[in-house]
XYZ file of C-alpha atoms in Angstrom:
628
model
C 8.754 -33.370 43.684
C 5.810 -34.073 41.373
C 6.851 -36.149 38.187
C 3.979 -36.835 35.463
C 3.226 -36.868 31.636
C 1.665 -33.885 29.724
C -1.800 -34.703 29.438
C -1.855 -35.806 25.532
C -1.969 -39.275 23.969
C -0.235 -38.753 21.221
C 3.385 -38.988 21.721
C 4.972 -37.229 18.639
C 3.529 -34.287 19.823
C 6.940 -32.255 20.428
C 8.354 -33.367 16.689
C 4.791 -31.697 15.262
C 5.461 -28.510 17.296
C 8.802 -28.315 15.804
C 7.820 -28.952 12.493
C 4.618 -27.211 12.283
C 3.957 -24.498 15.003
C 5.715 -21.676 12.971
C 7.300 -21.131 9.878
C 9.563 -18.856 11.347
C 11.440 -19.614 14.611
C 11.983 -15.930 16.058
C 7.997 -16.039 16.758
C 8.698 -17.750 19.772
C 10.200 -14.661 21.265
C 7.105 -12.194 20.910
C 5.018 -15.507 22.098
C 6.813 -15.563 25.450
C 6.978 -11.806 25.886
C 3.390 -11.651 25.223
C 2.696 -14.244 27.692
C 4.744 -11.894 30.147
C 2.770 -8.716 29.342
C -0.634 -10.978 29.557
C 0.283 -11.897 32.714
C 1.223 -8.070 33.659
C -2.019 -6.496 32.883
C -3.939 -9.058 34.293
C -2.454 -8.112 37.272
C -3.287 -4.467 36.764
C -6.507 -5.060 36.150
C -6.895 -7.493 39.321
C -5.423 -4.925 41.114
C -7.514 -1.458 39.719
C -10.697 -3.531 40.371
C -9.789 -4.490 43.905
C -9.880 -8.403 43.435
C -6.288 -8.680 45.023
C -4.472 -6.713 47.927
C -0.942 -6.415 46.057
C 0.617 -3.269 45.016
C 1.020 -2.971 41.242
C 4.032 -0.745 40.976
C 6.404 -0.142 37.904
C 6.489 -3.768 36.891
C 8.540 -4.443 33.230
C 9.845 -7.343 31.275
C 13.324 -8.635 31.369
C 14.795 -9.987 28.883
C 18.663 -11.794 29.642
C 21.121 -13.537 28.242
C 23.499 -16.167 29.545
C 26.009 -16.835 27.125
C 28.366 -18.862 29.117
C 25.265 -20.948 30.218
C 23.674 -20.587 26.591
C 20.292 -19.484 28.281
C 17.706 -17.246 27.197
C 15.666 -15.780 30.092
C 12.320 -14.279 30.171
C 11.516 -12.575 33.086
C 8.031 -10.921 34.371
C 6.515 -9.481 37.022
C 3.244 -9.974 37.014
C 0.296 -12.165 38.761
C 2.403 -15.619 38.687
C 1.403 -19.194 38.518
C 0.676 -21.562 41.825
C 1.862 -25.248 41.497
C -1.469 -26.077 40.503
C -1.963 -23.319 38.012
C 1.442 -24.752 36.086
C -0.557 -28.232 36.184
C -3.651 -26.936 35.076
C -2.242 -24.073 32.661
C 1.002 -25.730 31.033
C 0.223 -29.641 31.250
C -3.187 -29.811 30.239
C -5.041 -26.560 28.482
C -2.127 -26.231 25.863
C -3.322 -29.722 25.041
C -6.483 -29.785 25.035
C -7.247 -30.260 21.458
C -4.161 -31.847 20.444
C -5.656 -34.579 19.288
C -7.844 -32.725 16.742
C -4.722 -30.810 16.090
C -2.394 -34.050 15.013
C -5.094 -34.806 12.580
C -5.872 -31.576 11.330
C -1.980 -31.269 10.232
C -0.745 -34.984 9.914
C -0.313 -34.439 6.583
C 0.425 -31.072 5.803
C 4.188 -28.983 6.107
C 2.340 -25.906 5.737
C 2.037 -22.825 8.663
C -2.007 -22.714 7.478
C -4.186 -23.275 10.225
C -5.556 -22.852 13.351
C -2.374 -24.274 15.367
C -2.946 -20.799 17.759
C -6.113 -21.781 19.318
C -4.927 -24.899 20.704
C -3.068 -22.180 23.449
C 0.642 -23.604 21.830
C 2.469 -20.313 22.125
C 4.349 -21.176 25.190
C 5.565 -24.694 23.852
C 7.152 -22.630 20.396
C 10.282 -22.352 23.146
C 10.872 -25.766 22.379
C 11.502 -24.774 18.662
C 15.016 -23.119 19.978
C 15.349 -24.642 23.073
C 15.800 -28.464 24.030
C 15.088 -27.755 27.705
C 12.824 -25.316 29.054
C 12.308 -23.707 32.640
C 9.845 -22.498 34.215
C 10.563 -20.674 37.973
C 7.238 -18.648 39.295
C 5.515 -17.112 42.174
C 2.140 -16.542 42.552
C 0.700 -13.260 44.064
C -0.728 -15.597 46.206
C 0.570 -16.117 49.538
C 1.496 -19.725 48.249
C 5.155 -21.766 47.663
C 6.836 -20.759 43.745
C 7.050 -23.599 41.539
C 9.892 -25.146 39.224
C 8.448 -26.890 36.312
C 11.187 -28.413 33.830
C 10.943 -29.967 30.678
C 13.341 -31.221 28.354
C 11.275 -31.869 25.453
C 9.723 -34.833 25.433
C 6.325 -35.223 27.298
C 7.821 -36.351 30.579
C 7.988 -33.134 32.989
C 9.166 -32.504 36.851
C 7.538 -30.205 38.853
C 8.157 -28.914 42.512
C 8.211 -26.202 44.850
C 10.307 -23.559 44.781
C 11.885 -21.314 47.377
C 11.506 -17.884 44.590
C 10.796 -14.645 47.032
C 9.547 -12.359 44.149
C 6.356 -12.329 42.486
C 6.293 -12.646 38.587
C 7.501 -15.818 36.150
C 10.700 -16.638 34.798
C 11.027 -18.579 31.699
C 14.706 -19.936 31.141
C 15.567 -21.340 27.642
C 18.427 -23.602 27.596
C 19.287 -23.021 23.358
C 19.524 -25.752 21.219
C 23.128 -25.652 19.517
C 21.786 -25.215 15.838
C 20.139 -22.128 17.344
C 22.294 -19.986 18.966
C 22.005 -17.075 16.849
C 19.479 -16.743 19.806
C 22.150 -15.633 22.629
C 23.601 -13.174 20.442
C 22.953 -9.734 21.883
C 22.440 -8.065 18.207
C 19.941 -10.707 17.044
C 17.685 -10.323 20.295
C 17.965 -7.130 19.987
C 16.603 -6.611 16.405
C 13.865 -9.116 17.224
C 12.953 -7.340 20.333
C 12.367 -3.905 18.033
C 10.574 -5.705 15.240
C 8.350 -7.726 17.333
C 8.116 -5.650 21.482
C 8.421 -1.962 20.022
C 5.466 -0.739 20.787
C 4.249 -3.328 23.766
C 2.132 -1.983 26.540
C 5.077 -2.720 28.929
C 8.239 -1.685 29.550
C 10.794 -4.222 28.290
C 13.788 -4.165 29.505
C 16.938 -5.453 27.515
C 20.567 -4.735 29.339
C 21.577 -1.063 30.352
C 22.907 1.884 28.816
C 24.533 5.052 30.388
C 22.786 8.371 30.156
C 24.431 11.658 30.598
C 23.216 13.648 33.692
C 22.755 17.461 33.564
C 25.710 19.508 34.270
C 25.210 22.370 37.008
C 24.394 25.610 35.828
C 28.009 26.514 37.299
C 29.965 23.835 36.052
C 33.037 24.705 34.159
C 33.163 25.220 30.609
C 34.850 22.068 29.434
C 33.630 20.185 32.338
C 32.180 16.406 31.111
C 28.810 15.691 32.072
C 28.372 12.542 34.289
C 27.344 9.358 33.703
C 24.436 7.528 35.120
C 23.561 3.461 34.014
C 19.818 3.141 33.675
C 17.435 0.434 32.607
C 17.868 0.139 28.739
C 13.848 0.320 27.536
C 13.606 -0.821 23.921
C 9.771 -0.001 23.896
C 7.275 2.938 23.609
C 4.515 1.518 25.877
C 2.127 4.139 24.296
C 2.049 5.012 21.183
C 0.116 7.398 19.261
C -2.719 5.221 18.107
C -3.869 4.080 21.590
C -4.359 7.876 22.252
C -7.360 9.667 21.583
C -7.281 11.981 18.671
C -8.150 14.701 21.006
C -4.983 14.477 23.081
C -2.704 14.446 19.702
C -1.408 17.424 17.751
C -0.363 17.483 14.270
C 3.423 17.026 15.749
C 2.814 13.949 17.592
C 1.237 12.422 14.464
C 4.514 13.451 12.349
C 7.008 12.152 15.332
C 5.142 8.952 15.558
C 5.654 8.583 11.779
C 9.512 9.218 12.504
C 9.393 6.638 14.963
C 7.576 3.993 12.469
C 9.992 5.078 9.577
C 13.253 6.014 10.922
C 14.875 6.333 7.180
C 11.668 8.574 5.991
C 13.021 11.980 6.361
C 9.953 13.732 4.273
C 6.785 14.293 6.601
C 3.367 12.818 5.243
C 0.749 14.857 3.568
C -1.535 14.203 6.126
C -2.900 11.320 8.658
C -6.222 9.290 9.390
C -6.693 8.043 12.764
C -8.880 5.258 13.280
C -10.883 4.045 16.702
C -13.957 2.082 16.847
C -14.895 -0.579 19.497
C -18.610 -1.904 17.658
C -19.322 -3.781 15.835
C -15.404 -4.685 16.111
C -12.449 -3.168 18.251
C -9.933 -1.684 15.894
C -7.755 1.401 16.630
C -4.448 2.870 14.305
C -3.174 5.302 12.532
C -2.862 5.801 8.186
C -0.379 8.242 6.546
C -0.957 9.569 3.258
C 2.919 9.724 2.146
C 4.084 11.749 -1.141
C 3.362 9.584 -3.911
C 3.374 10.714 -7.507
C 2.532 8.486 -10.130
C 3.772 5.483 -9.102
C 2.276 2.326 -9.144
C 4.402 0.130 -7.449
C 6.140 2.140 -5.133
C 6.915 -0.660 -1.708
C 3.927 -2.023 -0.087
C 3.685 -3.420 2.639
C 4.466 -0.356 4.602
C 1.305 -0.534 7.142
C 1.987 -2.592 10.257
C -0.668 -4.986 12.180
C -0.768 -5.069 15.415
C -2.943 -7.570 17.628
C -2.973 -5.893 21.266
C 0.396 -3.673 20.555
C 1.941 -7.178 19.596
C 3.463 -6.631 16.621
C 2.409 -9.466 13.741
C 2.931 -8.638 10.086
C 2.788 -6.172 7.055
C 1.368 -8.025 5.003
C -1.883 -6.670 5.749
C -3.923 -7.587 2.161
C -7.555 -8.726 3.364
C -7.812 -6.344 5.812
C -6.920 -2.983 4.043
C -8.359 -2.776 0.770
C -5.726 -3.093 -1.902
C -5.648 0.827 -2.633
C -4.630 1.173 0.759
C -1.483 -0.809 0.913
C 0.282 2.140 -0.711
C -0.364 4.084 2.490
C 1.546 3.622 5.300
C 1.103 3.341 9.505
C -0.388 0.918 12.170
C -3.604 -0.859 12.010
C -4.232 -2.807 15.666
C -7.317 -5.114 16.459
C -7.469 -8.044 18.518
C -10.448 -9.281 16.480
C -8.505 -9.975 13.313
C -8.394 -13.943 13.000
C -4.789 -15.200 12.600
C -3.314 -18.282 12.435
C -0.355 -19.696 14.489
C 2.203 -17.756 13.035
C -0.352 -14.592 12.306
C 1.252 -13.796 9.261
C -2.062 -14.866 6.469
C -5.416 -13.617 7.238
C -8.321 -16.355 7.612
C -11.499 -15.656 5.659
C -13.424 -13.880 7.820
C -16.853 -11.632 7.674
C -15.219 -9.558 11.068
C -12.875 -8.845 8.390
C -15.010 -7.991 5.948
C -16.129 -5.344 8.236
C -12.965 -3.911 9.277
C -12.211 -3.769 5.482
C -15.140 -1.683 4.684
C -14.911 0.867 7.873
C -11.398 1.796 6.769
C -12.337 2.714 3.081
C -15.280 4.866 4.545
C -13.069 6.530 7.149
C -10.555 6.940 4.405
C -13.399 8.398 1.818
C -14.690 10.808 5.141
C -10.900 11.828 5.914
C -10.510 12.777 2.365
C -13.993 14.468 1.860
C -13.359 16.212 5.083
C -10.062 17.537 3.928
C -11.561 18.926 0.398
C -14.305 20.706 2.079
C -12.271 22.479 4.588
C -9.449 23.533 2.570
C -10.060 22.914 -1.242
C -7.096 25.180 -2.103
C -4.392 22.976 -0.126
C -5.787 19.811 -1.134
C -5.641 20.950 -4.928
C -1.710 21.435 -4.091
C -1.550 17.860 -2.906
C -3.676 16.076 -5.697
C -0.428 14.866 -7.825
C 1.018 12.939 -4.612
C -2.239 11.501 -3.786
C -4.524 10.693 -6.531
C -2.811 7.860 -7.572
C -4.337 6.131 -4.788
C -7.982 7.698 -5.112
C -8.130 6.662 -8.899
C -7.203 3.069 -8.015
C -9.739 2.866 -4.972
C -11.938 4.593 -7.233
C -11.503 1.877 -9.852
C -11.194 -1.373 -7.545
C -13.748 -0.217 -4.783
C -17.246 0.587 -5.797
C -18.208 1.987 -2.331
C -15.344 4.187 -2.385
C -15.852 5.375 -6.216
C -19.551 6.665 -5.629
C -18.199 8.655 -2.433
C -15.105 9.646 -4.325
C -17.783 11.711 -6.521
C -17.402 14.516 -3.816
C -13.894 15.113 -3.649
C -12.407 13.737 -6.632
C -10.363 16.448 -9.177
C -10.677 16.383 -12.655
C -7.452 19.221 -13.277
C -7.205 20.765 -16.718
C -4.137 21.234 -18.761
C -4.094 24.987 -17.712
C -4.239 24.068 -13.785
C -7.644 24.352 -13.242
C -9.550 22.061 -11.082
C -12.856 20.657 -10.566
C -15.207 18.121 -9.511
C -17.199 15.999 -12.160
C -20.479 17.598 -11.182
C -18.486 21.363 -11.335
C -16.670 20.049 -14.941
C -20.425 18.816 -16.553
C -21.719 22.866 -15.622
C -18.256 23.877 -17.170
C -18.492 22.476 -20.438
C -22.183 21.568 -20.735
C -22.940 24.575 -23.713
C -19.266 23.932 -25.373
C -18.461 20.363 -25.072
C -21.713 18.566 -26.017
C -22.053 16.915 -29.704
C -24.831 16.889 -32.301
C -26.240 13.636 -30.517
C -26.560 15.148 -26.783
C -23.197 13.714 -25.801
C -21.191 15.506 -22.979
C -17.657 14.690 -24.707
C -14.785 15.428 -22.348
C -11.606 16.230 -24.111
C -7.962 14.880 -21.761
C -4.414 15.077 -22.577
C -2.006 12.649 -20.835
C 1.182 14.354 -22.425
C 1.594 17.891 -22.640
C 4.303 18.541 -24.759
C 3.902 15.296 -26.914
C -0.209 16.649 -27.174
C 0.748 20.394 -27.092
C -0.477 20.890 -31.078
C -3.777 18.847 -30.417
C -4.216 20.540 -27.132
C -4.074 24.179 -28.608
C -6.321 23.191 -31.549
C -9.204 22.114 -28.771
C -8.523 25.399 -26.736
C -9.018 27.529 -29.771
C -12.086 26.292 -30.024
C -12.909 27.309 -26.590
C -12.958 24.087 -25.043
C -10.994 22.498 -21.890
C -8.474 20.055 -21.600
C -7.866 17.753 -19.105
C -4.700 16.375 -17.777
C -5.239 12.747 -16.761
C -1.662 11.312 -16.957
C -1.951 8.052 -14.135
C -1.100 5.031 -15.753
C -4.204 3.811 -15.239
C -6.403 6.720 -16.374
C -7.765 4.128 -19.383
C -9.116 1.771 -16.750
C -10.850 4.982 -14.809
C -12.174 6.448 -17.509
C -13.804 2.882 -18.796
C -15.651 2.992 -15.316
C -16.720 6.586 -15.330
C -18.171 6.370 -18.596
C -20.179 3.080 -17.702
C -21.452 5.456 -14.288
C -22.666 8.398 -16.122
C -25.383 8.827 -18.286
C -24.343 10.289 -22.468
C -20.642 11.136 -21.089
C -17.400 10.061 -23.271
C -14.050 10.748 -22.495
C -11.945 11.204 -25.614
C -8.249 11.946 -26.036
C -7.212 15.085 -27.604
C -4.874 13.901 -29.927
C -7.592 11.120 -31.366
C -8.893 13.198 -34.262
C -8.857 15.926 -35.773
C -10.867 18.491 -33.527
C -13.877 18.879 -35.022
C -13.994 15.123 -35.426
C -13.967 14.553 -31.639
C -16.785 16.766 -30.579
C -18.837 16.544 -34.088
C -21.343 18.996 -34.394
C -24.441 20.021 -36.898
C -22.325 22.039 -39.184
C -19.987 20.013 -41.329
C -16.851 21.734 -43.685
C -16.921 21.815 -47.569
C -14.627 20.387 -49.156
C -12.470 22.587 -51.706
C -12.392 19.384 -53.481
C -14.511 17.111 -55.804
C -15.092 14.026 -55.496
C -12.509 12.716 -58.462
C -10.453 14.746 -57.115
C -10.627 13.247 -53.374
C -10.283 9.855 -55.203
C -6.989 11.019 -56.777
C -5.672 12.110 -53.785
C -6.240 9.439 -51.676
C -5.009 7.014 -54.452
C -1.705 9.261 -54.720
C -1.229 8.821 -50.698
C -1.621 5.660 -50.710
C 0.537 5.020 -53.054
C 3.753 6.502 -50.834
C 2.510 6.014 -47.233
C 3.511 2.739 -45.729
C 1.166 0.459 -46.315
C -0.818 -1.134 -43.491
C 0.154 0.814 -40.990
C -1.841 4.462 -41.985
C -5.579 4.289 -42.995
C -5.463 7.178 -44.952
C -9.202 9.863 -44.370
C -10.076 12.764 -46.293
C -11.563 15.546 -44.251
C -12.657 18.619 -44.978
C -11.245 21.138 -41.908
C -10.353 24.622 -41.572
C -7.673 25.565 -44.557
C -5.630 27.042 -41.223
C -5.765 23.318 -39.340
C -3.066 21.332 -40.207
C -2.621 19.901 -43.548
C -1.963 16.447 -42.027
C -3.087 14.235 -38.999
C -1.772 11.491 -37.471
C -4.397 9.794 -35.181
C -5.102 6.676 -33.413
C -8.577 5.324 -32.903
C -9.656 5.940 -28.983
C -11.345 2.175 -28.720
C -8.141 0.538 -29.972
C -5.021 2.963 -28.088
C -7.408 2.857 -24.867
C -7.785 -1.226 -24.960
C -3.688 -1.368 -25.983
C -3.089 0.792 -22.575
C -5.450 -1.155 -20.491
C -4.030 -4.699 -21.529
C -0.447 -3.463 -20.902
C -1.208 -1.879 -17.040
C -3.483 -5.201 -16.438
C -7.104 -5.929 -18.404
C -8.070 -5.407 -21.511
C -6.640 -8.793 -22.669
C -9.195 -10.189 -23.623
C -9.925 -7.742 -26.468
C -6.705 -9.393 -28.190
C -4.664 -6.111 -28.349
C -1.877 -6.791 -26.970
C -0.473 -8.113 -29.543
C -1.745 -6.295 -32.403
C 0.427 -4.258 -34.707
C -0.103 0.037 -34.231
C -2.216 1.395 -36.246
C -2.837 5.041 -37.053
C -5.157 7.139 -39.387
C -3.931 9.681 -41.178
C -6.569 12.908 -41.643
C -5.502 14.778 -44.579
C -7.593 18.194 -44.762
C -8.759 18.520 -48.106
C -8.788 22.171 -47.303
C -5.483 23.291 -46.568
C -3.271 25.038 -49.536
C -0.616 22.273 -49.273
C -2.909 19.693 -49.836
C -3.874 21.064 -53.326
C 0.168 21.685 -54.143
C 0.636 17.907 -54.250
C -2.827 17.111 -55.816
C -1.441 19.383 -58.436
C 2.266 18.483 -58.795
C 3.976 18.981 -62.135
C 5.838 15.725 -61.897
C 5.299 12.259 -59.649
C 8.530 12.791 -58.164
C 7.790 16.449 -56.725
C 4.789 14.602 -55.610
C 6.001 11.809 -53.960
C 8.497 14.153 -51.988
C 6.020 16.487 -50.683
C 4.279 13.631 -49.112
C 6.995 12.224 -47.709
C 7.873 14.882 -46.396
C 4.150 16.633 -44.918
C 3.854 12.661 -43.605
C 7.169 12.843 -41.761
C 6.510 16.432 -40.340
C 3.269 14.965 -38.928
C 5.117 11.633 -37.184
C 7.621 13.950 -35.695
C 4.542 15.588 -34.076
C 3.750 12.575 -32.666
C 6.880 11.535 -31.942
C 6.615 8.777 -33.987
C 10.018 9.389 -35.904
C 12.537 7.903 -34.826
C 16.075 6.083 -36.187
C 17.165 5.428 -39.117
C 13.412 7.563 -40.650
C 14.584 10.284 -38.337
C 18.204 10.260 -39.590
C 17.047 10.608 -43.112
C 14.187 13.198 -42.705
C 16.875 15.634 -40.885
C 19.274 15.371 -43.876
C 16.557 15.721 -46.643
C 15.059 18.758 -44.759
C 18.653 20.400 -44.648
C 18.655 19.604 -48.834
C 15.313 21.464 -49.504
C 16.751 24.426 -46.978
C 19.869 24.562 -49.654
């Protein structure tokens, strides 16, 4: 029996692994099984090449456990280590840089650095385990080997009489961690980590029912049959090619990523490019409304079918993460415990080729069947306005396929709204001003007043339409966007001809003087405008600068235009015009006056729902009065 000491001069080595290999001690499951599985397919490989003369067969991963013995075992079957391959592969290339290593992370606690390409994953065993086996048999026509450890950097290894070709790994479980030989706790590891691993893995048995005969009784029990229980799906969807996929294997490979999503997604995006970097997966556009921060971290990264995080930010661009599926590369840079992206320019890459697939996908989808992709614009273009927004790439392809939908359920692209409204909607200064609602019912006045006039409406209701509509504006040449309910109409799209007033000029002055006498002062900027005597007498309004810079600070940005915190303010548009309007200019006493103010001002909040409390409480009960 050989006896000898790991080749590393440092001899704290083992506390550092402990301490700093992985934040989270289940890793060092999905490291061993992926050891077994790299061992597997190199096998394969050997074998479909014709390097080596062995037969490949059915091989799996076993996974046991030995409670009475409190051992975990491991158990391949592929091309197995020689005596001298456990020298050269466990004693000396796993420590190759450890030196570099030890000073790298002397002083830091954190998991954040570059721990995996030191070749450490077999030693995170020692995290759980203060003694761990190794039994193996080459494919070689050479003795097995028995390499034991306890820890420390003294090892034994000899010969071994093992018959059968593969590698078994026996962890003998620390006490703190025995959480480890509980069947239920390997068992939820195995599906979070080995569920979709390119081989069989094999965890206990489970019985199957066997067909009954076509003449078997009618209450006659099917039999029984104990069979290998596989926790895996060796091939997923997204190592397929599209070709060989129909729509139903897309939606029952969702099922299988999302066992408690019972509603189908809208539609999918398969990705699968090997240059400039290898990447393959799948995306799911899932229904999504209008909400914002509806649970991330849905989409799964795989490296090689190993499963390794969702928390995929770096790779997908942000307005992705609301999507869902399986990204898998083995090009991504990872760390040790290849949970936090490194900053990368392969990532870069991969970054940009999903938001162009994503922008083609989506083009793609518009082109071929406009009418269906109208039906699902509500559950998707939350997402498109926030790539559109955040990703400048994506917002100039966007231009093709986003929908600008009008209040009446009408849809079109920006190029097919500018042809729309070019003759109706452009002011006395050349401007293209586009007219949006983001309330219906709490707009419906404003919105009829603009459709009268023969113009259209749109409904932009996101909470982040101020943001989008920032951008468009600073993308397009003499284009504003302007909310309906920001002036009176003719104010918003102002053209050549302007009203005359019914009223002179002392008389405006008296008027304005007598409003602002009862309105609340500071909080109404009281206009005189001359409208149509048939638009409403009174206007409550809000500047479109100052509500659009309120609603960007308060869904992030805008903050630094200070309006946060600044107190609402509204203008009130009183149309000169209108034959209510003269009535209180003309009022017998101060007191009618006053009243019919009060009251025209109060019908106006309550059309802006602006009324509320103890206001409200007292409007209703002086409106009953006047009715007696």
């Amino acid at each position: 029996m050989a006896k000898g000491k790991i080749n590393v001069s440092v001899e704290n080595i083992f506390p550092l692994i402990k301490k700093f290999l992985y934040s989270d001690h289940e890793i060092f499951l999905r490291e061993l099984i992926s050891n077994g599985t790299d061992a597997t397919l190199k096998l394969k490989h050997l074998t479909s090449i014709g390097e080596i003369d062995v037969a490949y067969g059915d091989p799996k991963i076993e996974v046991k456990i030995d409670k009475e013995n409190k051992t975990l075992h491991v158990i391949d079957q592929g091309i197995g280590m020689t005596k001298d391959e456990v020298e050269k592969y466990i004693n000396e290339v796993a420590f190759s840089g450890a030196e570099e290593f030890l000073e790298k992370y002397k002083d830091s606690a954190k998991d954040s650095g570059i721990i995996g390409h030191f070749g450490l994953g077999f030693y995170s065993a020692f995290m759980v385990a203060n003694k761990v086996e190794i039994l193996t048999k080459s494919y070689k026509d050479e003795p097995g080997a028995h390499w034991i450890c306890e820890g420390t950097t003294e090892f034994s290894l000899e010969e071994s009489d093992r018959t059968e070709r593969g590698t078994e790994i026996i962890l003998h479980i620390n006490e703190e961690d025995n959480q480890f030989l509980e069947e239920g706790r390997i068992s939820e590891l195995l599906v979070k980590y080995n569920k979709f691993m390119p081989v069989p893995i094999k965890f206990g048995t489970k019985e199957e029912e066997l067909p009954l005969p076509e003449d078997a009784e009618k209450d006659a029990k099917p039999e029984t049959l104990e069979v290998d229980n596989i926790i895996n799906n060796p091939t997923p969807a997204w190592t397929k090619q599209p070709a060989d996929l129909e729509d139903e294997d897309y939606k029952g490979f969702y099922r299988e990523l999302y066992p408690m999503q019972f509603e189908d997604p809208l539609f999918h995006i398969h990705l699968n490019v090997d240059y400039p970097f290898n990447l393959t997966g799948i995306l799911y556009f899932p229904k999504m409304g209008q909400d914002m921060n509806m649970q991330k971290d849905k989409i799964q990264l795989y490296q090689n079918q190993v499963y390794v995080t969702d928390n995929v930010e770096g790779i997908v661009p942000e307005f992705l993460t609301m999507l869902r599926g399986v990204i898998d590369s083995p090009d991504i840079p990872l760390n040790v415990s290849r949970s936090y992206l490194q900053a990368d320019g392969a990532v870069k890459k991969i970054s940009s080729y999903i938001t162009r697939k994503v922008a083609d996908k989506l083009k793609s989808l518009f082109n071929n069947n406009r009418e269906d992709f109208e039906k699902k614009w509500n559950d998707i273009k939350i997402v498109i306005e926030y790539g559109m927004l955040s990703e400048d790439k994506f917002f100039e392809k966007a231009d093709k396929f986003a929908l600008y939908p009008t209040v009446d359920n009408s849809y079109f692209t920006f190029e097919e709204l500018q042809e729309k409204i070019k003759d109706t909607q452009t002011d006395k200064d050349g401007n293209l001003i586009i007219l949006y609602a983001s309330n219906t019912d709490a707009q419906h006045s404003y919105i009829e007043a603009a459709k009268e006039k023969g113009y259209q409406v749109l409904l932009m209701d996101s909470p982040i339409v101020s943001h989008l509509i920032q951008k468009i504006e600073g993308s397009k040449e003499k284009v504003s966007f302007v909310r309906v309910d920001g002036d009176n109409i003719d104010n918003l799209i102002k053209k050549e001809d302007e009203k005359i007033s019914k009223l002179s000029e002392e008389e405006n002055e008296k008027l304005k003087a007598d409003f602002e006498k009862v309105i609340p002062a500071g909080k109404y900027t009281v206009q005189l405008e001359a409208m149509d005597s048939n638009a409403s007498p009174l206007i409550i309004t809000q500047p479109e600068f100052m509500r659009r810079m309120k609603e960007m600070q308060q869904t992030g940005g805008g903050g630094m235009f200070g309006m946060g915190n600044m107190p609402e303010m509204y203008n009130l548009v009183v149309n000169t015009n209108h034959e209510l309007i003269s009535e209180i200019l003309n009022s017998k006493t101060e007191k009618k006056q006053e009243r019919l103010i009060k009251q025209s001002l109060d019908l106006a909040r309550l059309s802006q729902n602006l009324l509320k409390g103890e206001e409200l409480t007292a409007f209703i009960k002086r409106s009953f009065d006047m009715v007696k």
